[in-house]
mmCIF file with all atom_site columns, C-alpha atoms in Angstrom:
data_model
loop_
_atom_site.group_PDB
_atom_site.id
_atom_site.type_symbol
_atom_site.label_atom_id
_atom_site.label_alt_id
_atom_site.label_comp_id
_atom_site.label_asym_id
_atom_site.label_entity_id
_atom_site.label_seq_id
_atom_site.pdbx_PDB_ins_code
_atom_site.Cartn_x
_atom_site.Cartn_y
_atom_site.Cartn_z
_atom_site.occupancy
_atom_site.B_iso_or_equiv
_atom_site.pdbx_formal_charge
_atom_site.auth_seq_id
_atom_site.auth_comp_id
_atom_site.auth_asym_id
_atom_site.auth_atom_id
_atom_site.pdbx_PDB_model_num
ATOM 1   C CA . UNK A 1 1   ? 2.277   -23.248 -27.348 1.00 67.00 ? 1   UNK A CA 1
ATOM 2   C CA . UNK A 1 2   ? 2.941   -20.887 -24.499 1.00 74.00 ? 2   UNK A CA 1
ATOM 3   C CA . UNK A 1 3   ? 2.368   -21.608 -20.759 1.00 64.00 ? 3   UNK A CA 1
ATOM 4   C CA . UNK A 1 4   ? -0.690  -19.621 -20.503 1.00 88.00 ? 4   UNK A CA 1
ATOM 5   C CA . UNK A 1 5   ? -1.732  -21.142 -23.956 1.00 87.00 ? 5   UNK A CA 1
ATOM 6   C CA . UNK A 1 6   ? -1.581  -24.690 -22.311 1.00 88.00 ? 6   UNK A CA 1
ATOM 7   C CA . UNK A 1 7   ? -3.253  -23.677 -18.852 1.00 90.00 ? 7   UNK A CA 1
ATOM 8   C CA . UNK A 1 8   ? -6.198  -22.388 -20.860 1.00 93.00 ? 8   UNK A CA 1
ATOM 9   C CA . UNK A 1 9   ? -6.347  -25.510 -22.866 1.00 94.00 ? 9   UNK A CA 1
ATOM 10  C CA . UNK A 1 10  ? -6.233  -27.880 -20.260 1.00 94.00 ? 10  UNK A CA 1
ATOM 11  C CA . UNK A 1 11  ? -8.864  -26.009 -18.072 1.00 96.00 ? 11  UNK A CA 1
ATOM 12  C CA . UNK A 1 12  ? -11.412 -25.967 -21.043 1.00 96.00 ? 12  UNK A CA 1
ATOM 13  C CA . UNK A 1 13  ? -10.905 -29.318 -21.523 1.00 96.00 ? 13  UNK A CA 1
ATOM 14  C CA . UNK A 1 14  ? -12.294 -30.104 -18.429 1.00 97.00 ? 14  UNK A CA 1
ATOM 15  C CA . UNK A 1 15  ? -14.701 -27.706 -18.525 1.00 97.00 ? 15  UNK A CA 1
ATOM 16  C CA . UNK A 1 16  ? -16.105 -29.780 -21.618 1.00 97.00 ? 16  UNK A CA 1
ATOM 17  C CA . UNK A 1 17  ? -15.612 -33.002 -20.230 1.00 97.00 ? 17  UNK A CA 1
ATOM 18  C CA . UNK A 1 18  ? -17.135 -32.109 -16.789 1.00 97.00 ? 18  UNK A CA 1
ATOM 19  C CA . UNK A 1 19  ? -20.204 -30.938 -18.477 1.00 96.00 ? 19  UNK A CA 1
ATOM 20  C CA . UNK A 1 20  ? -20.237 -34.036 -21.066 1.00 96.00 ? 20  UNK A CA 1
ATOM 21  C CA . UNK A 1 21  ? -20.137 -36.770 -18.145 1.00 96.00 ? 21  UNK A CA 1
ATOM 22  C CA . UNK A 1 22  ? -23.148 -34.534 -16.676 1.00 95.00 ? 22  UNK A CA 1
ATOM 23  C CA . UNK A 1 23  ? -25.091 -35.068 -19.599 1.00 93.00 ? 23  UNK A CA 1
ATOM 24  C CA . UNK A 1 24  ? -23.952 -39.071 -20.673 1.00 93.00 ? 24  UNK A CA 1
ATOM 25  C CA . UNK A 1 25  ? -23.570 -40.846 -17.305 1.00 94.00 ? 25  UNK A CA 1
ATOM 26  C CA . UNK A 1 26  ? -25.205 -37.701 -14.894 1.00 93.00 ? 26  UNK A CA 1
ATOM 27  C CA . UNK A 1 27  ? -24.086 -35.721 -11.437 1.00 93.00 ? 27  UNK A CA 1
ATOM 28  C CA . UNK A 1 28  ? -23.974 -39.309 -9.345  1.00 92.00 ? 28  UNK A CA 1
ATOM 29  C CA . UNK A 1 29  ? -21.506 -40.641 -11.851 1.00 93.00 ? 29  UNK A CA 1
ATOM 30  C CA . UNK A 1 30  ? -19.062 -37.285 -11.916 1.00 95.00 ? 30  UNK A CA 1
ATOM 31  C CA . UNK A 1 31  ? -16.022 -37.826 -10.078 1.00 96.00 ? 31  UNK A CA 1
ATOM 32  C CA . UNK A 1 32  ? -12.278 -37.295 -10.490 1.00 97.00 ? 32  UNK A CA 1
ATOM 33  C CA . UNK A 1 33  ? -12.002 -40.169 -12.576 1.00 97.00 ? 33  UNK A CA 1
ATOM 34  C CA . UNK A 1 34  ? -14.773 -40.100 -14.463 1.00 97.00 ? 34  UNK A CA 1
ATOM 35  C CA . UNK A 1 35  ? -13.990 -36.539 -15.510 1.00 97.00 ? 35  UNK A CA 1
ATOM 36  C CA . UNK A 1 36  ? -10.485 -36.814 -16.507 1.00 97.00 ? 36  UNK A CA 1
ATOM 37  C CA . UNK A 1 37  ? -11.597 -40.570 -18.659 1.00 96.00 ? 37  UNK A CA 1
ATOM 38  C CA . UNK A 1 38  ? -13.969 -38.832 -20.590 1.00 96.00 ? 38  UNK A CA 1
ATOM 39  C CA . UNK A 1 39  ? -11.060 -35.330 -21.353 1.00 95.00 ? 39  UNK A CA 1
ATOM 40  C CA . UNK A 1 40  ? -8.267  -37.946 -21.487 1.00 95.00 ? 40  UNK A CA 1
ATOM 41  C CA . UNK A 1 41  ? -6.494  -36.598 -18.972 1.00 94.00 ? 41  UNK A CA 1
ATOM 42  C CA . UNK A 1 42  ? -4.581  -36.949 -15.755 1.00 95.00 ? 42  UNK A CA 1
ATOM 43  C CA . UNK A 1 43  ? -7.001  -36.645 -12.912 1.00 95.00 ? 43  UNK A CA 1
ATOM 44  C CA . UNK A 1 44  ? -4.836  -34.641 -11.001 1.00 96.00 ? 44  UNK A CA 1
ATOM 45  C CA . UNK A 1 45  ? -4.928  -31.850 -13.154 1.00 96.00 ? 45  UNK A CA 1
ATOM 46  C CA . UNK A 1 46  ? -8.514  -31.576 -12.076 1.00 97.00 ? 46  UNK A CA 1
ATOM 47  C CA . UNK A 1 47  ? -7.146  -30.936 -8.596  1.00 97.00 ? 47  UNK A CA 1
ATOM 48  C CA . UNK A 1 48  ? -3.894  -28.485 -9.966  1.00 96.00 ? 48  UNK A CA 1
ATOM 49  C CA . UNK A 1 49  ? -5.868  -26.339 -12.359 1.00 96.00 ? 49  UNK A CA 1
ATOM 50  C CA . UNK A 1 50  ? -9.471  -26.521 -9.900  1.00 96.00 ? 50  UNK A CA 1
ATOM 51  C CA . UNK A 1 51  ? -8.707  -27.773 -6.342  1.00 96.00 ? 51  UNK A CA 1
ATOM 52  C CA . UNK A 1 52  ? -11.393 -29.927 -6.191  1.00 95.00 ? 52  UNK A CA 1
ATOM 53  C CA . UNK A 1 53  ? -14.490 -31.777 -8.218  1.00 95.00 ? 53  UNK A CA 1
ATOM 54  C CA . UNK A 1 54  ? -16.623 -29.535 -6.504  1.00 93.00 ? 54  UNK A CA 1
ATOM 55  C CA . UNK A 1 55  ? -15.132 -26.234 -7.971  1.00 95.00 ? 55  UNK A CA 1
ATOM 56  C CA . UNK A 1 56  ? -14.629 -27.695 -11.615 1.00 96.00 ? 56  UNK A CA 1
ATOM 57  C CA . UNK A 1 57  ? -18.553 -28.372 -11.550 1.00 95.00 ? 57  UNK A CA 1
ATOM 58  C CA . UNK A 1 58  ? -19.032 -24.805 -10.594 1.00 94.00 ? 58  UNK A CA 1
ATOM 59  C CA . UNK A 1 59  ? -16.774 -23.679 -12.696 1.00 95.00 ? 59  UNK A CA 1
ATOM 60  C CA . UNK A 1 60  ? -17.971 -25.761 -15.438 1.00 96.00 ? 60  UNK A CA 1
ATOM 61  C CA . UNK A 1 61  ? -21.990 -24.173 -15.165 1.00 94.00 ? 61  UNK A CA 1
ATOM 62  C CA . UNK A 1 62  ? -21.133 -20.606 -14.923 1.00 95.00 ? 62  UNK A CA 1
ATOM 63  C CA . UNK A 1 63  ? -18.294 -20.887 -18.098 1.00 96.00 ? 63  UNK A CA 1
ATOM 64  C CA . UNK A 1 64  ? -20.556 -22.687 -20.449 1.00 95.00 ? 64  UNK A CA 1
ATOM 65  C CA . UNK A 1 65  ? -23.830 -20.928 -19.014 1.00 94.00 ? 65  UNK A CA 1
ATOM 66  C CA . UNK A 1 66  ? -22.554 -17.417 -20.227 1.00 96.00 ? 66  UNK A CA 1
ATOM 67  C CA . UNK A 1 67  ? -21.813 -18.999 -23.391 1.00 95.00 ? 67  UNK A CA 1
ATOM 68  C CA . UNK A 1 68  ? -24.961 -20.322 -23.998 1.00 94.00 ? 68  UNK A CA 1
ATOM 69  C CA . UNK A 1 69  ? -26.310 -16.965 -22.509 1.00 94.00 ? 69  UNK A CA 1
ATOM 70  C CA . UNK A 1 70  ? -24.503 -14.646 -25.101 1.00 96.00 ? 70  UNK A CA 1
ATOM 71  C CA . UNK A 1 71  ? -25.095 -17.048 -28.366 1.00 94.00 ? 71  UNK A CA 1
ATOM 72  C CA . UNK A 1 72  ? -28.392 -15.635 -28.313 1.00 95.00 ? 72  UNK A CA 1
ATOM 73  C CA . UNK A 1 73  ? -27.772 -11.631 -27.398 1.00 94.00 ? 73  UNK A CA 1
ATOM 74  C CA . UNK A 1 74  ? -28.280 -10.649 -30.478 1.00 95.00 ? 74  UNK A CA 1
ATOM 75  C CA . UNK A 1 75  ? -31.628 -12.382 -30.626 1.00 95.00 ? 75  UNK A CA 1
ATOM 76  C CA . UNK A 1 76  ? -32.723 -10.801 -27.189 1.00 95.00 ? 76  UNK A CA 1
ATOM 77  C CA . UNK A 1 77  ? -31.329 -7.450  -28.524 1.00 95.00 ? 77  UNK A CA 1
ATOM 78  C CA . UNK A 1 78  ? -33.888 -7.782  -31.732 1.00 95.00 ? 78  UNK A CA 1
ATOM 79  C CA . UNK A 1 79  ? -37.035 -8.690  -29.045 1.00 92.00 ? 79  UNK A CA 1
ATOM 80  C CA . UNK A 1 80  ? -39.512 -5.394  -29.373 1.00 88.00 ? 80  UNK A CA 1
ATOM 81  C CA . UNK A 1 81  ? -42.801 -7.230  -28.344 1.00 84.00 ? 81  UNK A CA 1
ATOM 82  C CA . UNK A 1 82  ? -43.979 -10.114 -26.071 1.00 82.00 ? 82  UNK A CA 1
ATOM 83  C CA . UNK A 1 83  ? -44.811 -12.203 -28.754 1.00 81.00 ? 83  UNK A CA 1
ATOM 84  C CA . UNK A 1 84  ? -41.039 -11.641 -29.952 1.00 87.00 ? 84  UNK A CA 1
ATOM 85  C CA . UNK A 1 85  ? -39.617 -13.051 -26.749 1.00 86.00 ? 85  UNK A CA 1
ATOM 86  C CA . UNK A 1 86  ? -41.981 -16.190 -26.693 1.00 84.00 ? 86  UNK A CA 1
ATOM 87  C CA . UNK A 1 87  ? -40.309 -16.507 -30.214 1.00 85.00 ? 87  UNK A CA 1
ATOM 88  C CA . UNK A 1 88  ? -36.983 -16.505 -28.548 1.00 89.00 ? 88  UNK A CA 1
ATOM 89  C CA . UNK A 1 89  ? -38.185 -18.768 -25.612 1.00 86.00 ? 89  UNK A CA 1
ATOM 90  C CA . UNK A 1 90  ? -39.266 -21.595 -28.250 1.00 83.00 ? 90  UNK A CA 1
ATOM 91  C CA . UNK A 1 91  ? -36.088 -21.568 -30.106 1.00 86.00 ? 91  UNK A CA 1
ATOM 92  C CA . UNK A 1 92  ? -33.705 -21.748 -26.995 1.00 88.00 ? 92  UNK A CA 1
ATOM 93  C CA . UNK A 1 93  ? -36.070 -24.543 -25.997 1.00 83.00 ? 93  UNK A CA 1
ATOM 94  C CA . UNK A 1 94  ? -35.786 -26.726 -29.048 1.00 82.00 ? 94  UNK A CA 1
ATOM 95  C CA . UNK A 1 95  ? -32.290 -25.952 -29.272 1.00 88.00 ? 95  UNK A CA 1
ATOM 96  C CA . UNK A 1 96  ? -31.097 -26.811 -25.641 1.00 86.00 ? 96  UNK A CA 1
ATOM 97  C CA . UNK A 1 97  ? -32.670 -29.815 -25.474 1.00 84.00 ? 97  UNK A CA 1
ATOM 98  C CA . UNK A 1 98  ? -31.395 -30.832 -28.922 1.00 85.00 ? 98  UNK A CA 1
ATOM 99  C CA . UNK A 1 99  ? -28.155 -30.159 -27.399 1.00 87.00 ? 99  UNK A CA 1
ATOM 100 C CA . UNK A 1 100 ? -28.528 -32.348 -24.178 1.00 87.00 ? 100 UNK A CA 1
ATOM 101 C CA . UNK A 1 101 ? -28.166 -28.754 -22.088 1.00 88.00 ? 101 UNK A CA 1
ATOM 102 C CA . UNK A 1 102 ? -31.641 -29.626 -20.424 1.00 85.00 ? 102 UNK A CA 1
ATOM 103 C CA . UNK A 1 103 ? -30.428 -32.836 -18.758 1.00 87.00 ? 103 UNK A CA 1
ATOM 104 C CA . UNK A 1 104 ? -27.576 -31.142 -17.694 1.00 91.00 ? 104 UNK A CA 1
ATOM 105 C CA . UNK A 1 105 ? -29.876 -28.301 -15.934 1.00 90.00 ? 105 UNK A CA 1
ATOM 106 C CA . UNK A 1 106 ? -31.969 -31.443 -14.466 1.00 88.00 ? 106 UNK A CA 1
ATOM 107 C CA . UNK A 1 107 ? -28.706 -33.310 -13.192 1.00 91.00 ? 107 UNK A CA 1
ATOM 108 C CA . UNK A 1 108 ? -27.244 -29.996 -11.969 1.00 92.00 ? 108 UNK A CA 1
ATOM 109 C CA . UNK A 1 109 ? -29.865 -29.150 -9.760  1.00 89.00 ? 109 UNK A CA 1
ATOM 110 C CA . UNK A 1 110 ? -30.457 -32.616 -8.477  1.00 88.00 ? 110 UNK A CA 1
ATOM 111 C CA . UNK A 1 111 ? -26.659 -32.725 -7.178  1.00 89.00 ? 111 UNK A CA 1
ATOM 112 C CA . UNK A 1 112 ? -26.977 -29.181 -5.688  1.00 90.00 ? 112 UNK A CA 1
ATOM 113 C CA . UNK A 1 113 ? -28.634 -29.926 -2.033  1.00 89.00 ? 113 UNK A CA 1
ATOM 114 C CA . UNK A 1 114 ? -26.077 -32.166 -1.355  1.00 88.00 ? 114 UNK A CA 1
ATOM 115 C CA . UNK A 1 115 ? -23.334 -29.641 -2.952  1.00 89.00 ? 115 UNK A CA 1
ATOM 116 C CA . UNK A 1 116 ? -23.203 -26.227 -1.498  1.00 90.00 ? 116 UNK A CA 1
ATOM 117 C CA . UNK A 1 117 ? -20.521 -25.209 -3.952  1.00 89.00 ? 117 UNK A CA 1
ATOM 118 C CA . UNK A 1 118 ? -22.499 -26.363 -7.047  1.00 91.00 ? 118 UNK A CA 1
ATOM 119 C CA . UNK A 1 119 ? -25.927 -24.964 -5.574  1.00 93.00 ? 119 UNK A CA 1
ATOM 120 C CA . UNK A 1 120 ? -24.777 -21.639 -5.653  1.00 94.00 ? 120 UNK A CA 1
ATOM 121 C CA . UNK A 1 121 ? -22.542 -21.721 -8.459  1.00 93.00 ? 121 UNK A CA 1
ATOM 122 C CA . UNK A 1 122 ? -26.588 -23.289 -10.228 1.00 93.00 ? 122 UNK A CA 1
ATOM 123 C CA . UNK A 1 123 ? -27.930 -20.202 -8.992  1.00 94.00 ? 123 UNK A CA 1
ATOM 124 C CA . UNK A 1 124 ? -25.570 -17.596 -10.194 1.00 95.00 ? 124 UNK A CA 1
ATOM 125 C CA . UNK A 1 125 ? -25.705 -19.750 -13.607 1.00 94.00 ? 125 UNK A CA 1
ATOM 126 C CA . UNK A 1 126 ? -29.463 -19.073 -13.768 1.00 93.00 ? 126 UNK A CA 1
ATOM 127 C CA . UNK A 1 127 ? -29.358 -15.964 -13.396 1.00 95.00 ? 127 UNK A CA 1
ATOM 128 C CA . UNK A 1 128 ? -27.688 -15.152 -15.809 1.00 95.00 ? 128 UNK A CA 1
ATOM 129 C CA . UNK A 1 129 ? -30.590 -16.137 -17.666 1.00 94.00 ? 129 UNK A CA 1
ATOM 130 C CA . UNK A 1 130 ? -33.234 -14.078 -15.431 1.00 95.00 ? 130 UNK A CA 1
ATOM 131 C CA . UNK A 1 131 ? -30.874 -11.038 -15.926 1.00 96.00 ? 131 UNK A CA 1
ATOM 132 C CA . UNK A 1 132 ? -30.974 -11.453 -19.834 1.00 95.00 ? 132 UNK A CA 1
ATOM 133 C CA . UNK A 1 133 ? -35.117 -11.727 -19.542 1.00 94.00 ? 133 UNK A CA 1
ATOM 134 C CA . UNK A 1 134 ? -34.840 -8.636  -17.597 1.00 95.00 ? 134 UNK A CA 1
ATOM 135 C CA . UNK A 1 135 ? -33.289 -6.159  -20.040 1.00 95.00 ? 135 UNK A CA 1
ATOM 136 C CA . UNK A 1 136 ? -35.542 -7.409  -22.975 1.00 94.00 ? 136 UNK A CA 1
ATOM 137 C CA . UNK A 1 137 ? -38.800 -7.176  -19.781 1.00 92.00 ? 137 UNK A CA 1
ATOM 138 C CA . UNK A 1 138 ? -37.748 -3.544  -19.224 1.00 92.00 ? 138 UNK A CA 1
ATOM 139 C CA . UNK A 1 139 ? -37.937 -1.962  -22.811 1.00 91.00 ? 139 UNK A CA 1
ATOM 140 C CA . UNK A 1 140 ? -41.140 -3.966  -23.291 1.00 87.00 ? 140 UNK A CA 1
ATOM 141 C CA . UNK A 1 141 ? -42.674 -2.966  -19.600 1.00 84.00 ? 141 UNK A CA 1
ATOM 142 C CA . UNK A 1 142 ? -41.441 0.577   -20.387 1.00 84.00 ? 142 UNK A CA 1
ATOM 143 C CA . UNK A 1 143 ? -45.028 1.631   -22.309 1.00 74.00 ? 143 UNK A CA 1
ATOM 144 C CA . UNK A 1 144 ? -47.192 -1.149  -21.140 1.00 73.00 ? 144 UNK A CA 1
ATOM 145 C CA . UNK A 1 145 ? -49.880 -0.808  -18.924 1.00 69.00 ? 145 UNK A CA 1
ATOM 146 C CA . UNK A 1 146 ? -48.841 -3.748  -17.720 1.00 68.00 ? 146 UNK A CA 1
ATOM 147 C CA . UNK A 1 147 ? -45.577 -1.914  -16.535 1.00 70.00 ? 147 UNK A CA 1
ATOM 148 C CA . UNK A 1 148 ? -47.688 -0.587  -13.341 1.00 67.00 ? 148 UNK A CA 1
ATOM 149 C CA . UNK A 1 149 ? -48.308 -3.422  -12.050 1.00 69.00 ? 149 UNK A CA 1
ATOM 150 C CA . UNK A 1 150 ? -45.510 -5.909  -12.606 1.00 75.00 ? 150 UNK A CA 1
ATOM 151 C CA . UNK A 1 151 ? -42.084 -4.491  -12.777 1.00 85.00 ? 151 UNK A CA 1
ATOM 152 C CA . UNK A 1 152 ? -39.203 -6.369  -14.687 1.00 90.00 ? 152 UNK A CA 1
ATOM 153 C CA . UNK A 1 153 ? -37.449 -7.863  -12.094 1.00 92.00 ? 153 UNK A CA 1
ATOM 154 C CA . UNK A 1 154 ? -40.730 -9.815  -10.412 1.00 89.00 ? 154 UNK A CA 1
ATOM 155 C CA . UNK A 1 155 ? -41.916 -10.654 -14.050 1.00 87.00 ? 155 UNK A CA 1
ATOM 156 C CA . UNK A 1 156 ? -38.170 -12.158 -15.417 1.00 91.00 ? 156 UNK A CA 1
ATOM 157 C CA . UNK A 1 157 ? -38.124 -14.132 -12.655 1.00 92.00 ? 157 UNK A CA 1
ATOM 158 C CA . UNK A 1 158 ? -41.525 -15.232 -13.324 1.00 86.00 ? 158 UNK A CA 1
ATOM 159 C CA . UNK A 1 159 ? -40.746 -15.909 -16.302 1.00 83.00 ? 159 UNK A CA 1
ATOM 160 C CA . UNK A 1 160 ? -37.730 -17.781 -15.989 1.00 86.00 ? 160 UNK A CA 1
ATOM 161 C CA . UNK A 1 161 ? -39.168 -19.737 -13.092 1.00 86.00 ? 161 UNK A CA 1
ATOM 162 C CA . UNK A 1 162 ? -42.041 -20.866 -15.566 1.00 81.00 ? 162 UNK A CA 1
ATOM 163 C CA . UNK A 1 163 ? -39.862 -21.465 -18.203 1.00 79.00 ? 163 UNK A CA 1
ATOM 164 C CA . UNK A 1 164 ? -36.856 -23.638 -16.316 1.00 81.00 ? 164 UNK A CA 1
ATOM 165 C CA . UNK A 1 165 ? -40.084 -25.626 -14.648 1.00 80.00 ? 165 UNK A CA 1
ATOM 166 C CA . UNK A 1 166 ? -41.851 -26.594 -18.024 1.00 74.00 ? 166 UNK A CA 1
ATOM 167 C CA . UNK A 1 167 ? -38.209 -27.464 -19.281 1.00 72.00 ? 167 UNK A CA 1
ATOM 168 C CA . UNK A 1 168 ? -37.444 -30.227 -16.320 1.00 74.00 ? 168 UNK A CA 1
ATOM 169 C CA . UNK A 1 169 ? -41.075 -31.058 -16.500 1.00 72.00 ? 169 UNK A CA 1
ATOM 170 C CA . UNK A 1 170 ? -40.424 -31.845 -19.594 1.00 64.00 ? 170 UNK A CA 1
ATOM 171 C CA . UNK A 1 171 ? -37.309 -34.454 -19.017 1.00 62.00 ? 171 UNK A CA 1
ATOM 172 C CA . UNK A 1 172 ? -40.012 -37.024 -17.252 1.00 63.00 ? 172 UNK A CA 1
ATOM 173 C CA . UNK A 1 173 ? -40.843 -37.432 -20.813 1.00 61.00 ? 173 UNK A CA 1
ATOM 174 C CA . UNK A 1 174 ? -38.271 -38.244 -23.184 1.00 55.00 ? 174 UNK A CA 1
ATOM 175 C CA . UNK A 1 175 ? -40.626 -39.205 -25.589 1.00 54.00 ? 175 UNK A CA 1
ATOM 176 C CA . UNK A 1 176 ? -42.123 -36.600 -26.128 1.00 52.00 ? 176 UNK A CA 1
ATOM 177 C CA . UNK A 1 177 ? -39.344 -33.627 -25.706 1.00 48.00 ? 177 UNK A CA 1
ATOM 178 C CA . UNK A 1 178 ? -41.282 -30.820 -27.294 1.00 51.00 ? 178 UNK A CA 1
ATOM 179 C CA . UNK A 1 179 ? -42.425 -29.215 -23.546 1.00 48.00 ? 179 UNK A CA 1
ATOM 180 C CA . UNK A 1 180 ? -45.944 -27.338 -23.421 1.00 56.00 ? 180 UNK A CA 1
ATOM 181 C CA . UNK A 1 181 ? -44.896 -23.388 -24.027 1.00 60.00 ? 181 UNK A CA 1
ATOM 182 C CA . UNK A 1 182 ? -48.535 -22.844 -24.288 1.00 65.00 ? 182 UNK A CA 1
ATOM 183 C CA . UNK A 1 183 ? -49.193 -20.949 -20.983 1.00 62.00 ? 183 UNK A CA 1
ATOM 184 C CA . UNK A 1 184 ? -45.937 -18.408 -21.817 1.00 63.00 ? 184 UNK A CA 1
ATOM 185 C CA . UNK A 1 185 ? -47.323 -18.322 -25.212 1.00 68.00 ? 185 UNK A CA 1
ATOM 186 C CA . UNK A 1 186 ? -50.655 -17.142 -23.318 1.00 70.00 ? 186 UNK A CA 1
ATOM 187 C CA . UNK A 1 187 ? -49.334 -14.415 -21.192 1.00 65.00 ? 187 UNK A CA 1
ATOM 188 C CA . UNK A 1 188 ? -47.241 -12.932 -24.587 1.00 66.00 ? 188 UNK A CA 1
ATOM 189 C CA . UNK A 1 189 ? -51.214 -12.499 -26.314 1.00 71.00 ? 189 UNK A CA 1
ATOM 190 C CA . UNK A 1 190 ? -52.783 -10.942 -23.255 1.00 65.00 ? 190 UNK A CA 1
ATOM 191 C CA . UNK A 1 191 ? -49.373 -8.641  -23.435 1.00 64.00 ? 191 UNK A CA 1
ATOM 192 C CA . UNK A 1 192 ? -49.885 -7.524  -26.927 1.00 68.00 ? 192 UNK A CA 1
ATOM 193 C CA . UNK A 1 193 ? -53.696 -7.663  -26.754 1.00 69.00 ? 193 UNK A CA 1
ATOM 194 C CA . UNK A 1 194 ? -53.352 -5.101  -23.698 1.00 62.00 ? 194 UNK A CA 1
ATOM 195 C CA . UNK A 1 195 ? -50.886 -3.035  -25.765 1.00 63.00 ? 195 UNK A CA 1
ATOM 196 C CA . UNK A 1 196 ? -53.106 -2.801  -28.329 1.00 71.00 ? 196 UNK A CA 1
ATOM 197 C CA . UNK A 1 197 ? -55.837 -1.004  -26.904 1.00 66.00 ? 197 UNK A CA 1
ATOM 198 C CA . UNK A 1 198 ? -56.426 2.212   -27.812 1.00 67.00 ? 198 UNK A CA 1
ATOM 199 C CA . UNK A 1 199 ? -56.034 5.174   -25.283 1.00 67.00 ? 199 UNK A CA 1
ATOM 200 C CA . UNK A 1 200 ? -59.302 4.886   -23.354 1.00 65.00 ? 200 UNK A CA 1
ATOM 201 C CA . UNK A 1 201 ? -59.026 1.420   -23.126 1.00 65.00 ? 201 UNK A CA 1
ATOM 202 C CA . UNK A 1 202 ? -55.252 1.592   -21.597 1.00 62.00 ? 202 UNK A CA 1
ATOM 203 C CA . UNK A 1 203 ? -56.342 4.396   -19.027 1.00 65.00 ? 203 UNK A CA 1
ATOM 204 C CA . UNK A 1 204 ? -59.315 1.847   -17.807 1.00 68.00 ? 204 UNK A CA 1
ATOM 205 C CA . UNK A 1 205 ? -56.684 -1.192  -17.560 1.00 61.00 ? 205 UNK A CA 1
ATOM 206 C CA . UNK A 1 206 ? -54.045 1.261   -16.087 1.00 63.00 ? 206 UNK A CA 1
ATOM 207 C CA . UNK A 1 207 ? -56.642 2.333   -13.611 1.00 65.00 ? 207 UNK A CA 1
ATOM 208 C CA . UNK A 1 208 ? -57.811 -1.379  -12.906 1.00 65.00 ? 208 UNK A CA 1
ATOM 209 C CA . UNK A 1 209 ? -54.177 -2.479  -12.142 1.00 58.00 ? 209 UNK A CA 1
ATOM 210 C CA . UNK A 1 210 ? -53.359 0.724   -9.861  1.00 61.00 ? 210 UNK A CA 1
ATOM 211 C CA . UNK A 1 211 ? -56.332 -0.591  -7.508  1.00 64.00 ? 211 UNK A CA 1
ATOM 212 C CA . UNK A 1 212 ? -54.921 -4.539  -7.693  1.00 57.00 ? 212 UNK A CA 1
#
């Protein structure tokens, strides 16, 4: 194994087990040591390959958040209606908690007031997301009545605001993991009800919502 081979390897490993002592033992318990006892490794690595803790966490959320980002692309590609991207919503849902990726979110934002580094390393993670929500917003926006009064940017962030706050909402209750989509679920009918309307109809909303 080359040099470069190695340094790529060792740096993903602690990726991994930076985000895996996040999610079993959470942000209070990540540290040098407890990092490099859950890769196996020499601590100082950490501080050879990272510099510091601090940098390996945000390291850690913006590497495995574009991952998580791009498994579904071609799923956000394939969106062409409201309803399609609630679709989406419900499946990421199920699957990141399923994964332990919502307890990571939870822990990550927890440990960012105190963390400057991680804070905006958090933010740049989720927006990722919002960005995502944005491209699928704009081809749906782009003959909706709706698309004259909320443009994409406001409504992905919106959306993602809504979405991220059901999801930690729904951590207060491991018992019952499955978190209330209903009201995004809500907003996706009205969508595709107002979409549906025939041409009158559409010139009397697109009328209403120039005056709001």
């Amino acid at each position: 194994m080359t040099e470069d081979a190695r340094t790529t390897e060792t740096r993903r490993r602690l990726i991994d087990a930076t985000i895996e002592t996040i999610r079993t033992r959470g942000i209070a318990a990540v540290s040098a040591r407890t990092i490099a006892a859950t890769g196996k490794v020499n601590q100082a690595l950490i501080f050879y390959h990272f510099g510091s803790v601090q940098a390996l966490l945000g390291e850690a959320s913006l590497v495995t958040t574009a991952e998580r980002v791009a498994t579904y692309d071609a799923e956000f590609d394939a969106v062409n209606s409201f309803a399609g991207l609630i679709e989406v919503a419900t499946k990421l849902h199920a699957e990141e908690h399923a994964a332990g990726n919502v307890n990571v979110l939870a822990q990550v934002l927890a440990g960012s007031p105190a963390n400057p580094e991680l804070a905006q390393a958090t933010g740049q993670a989720l927006q990722m997301w919002t960005d995502r929500v944005e491209q699928v917003l704009q081809r749906l926006l782009k003959d909706s009545p709706i698309g004259e009064a909320l443009d994409a940017k406001t409504l992905a962030k919106l959306v993602s605001a809504t979405f991220i706050g059901l999801e930690l909402v729904g951590t207060t209750n491991p018992d019952s993991p499955d978190t209330d989509l209903a009201g995004l679920e809500r907003l996706g009918v009205l969508a595709e009800l107002i979409d549906d309307l025939g041409p009158i109809a559409r010139r009397a909303v697109r009328a209403k919502l120039r005056k709001a």
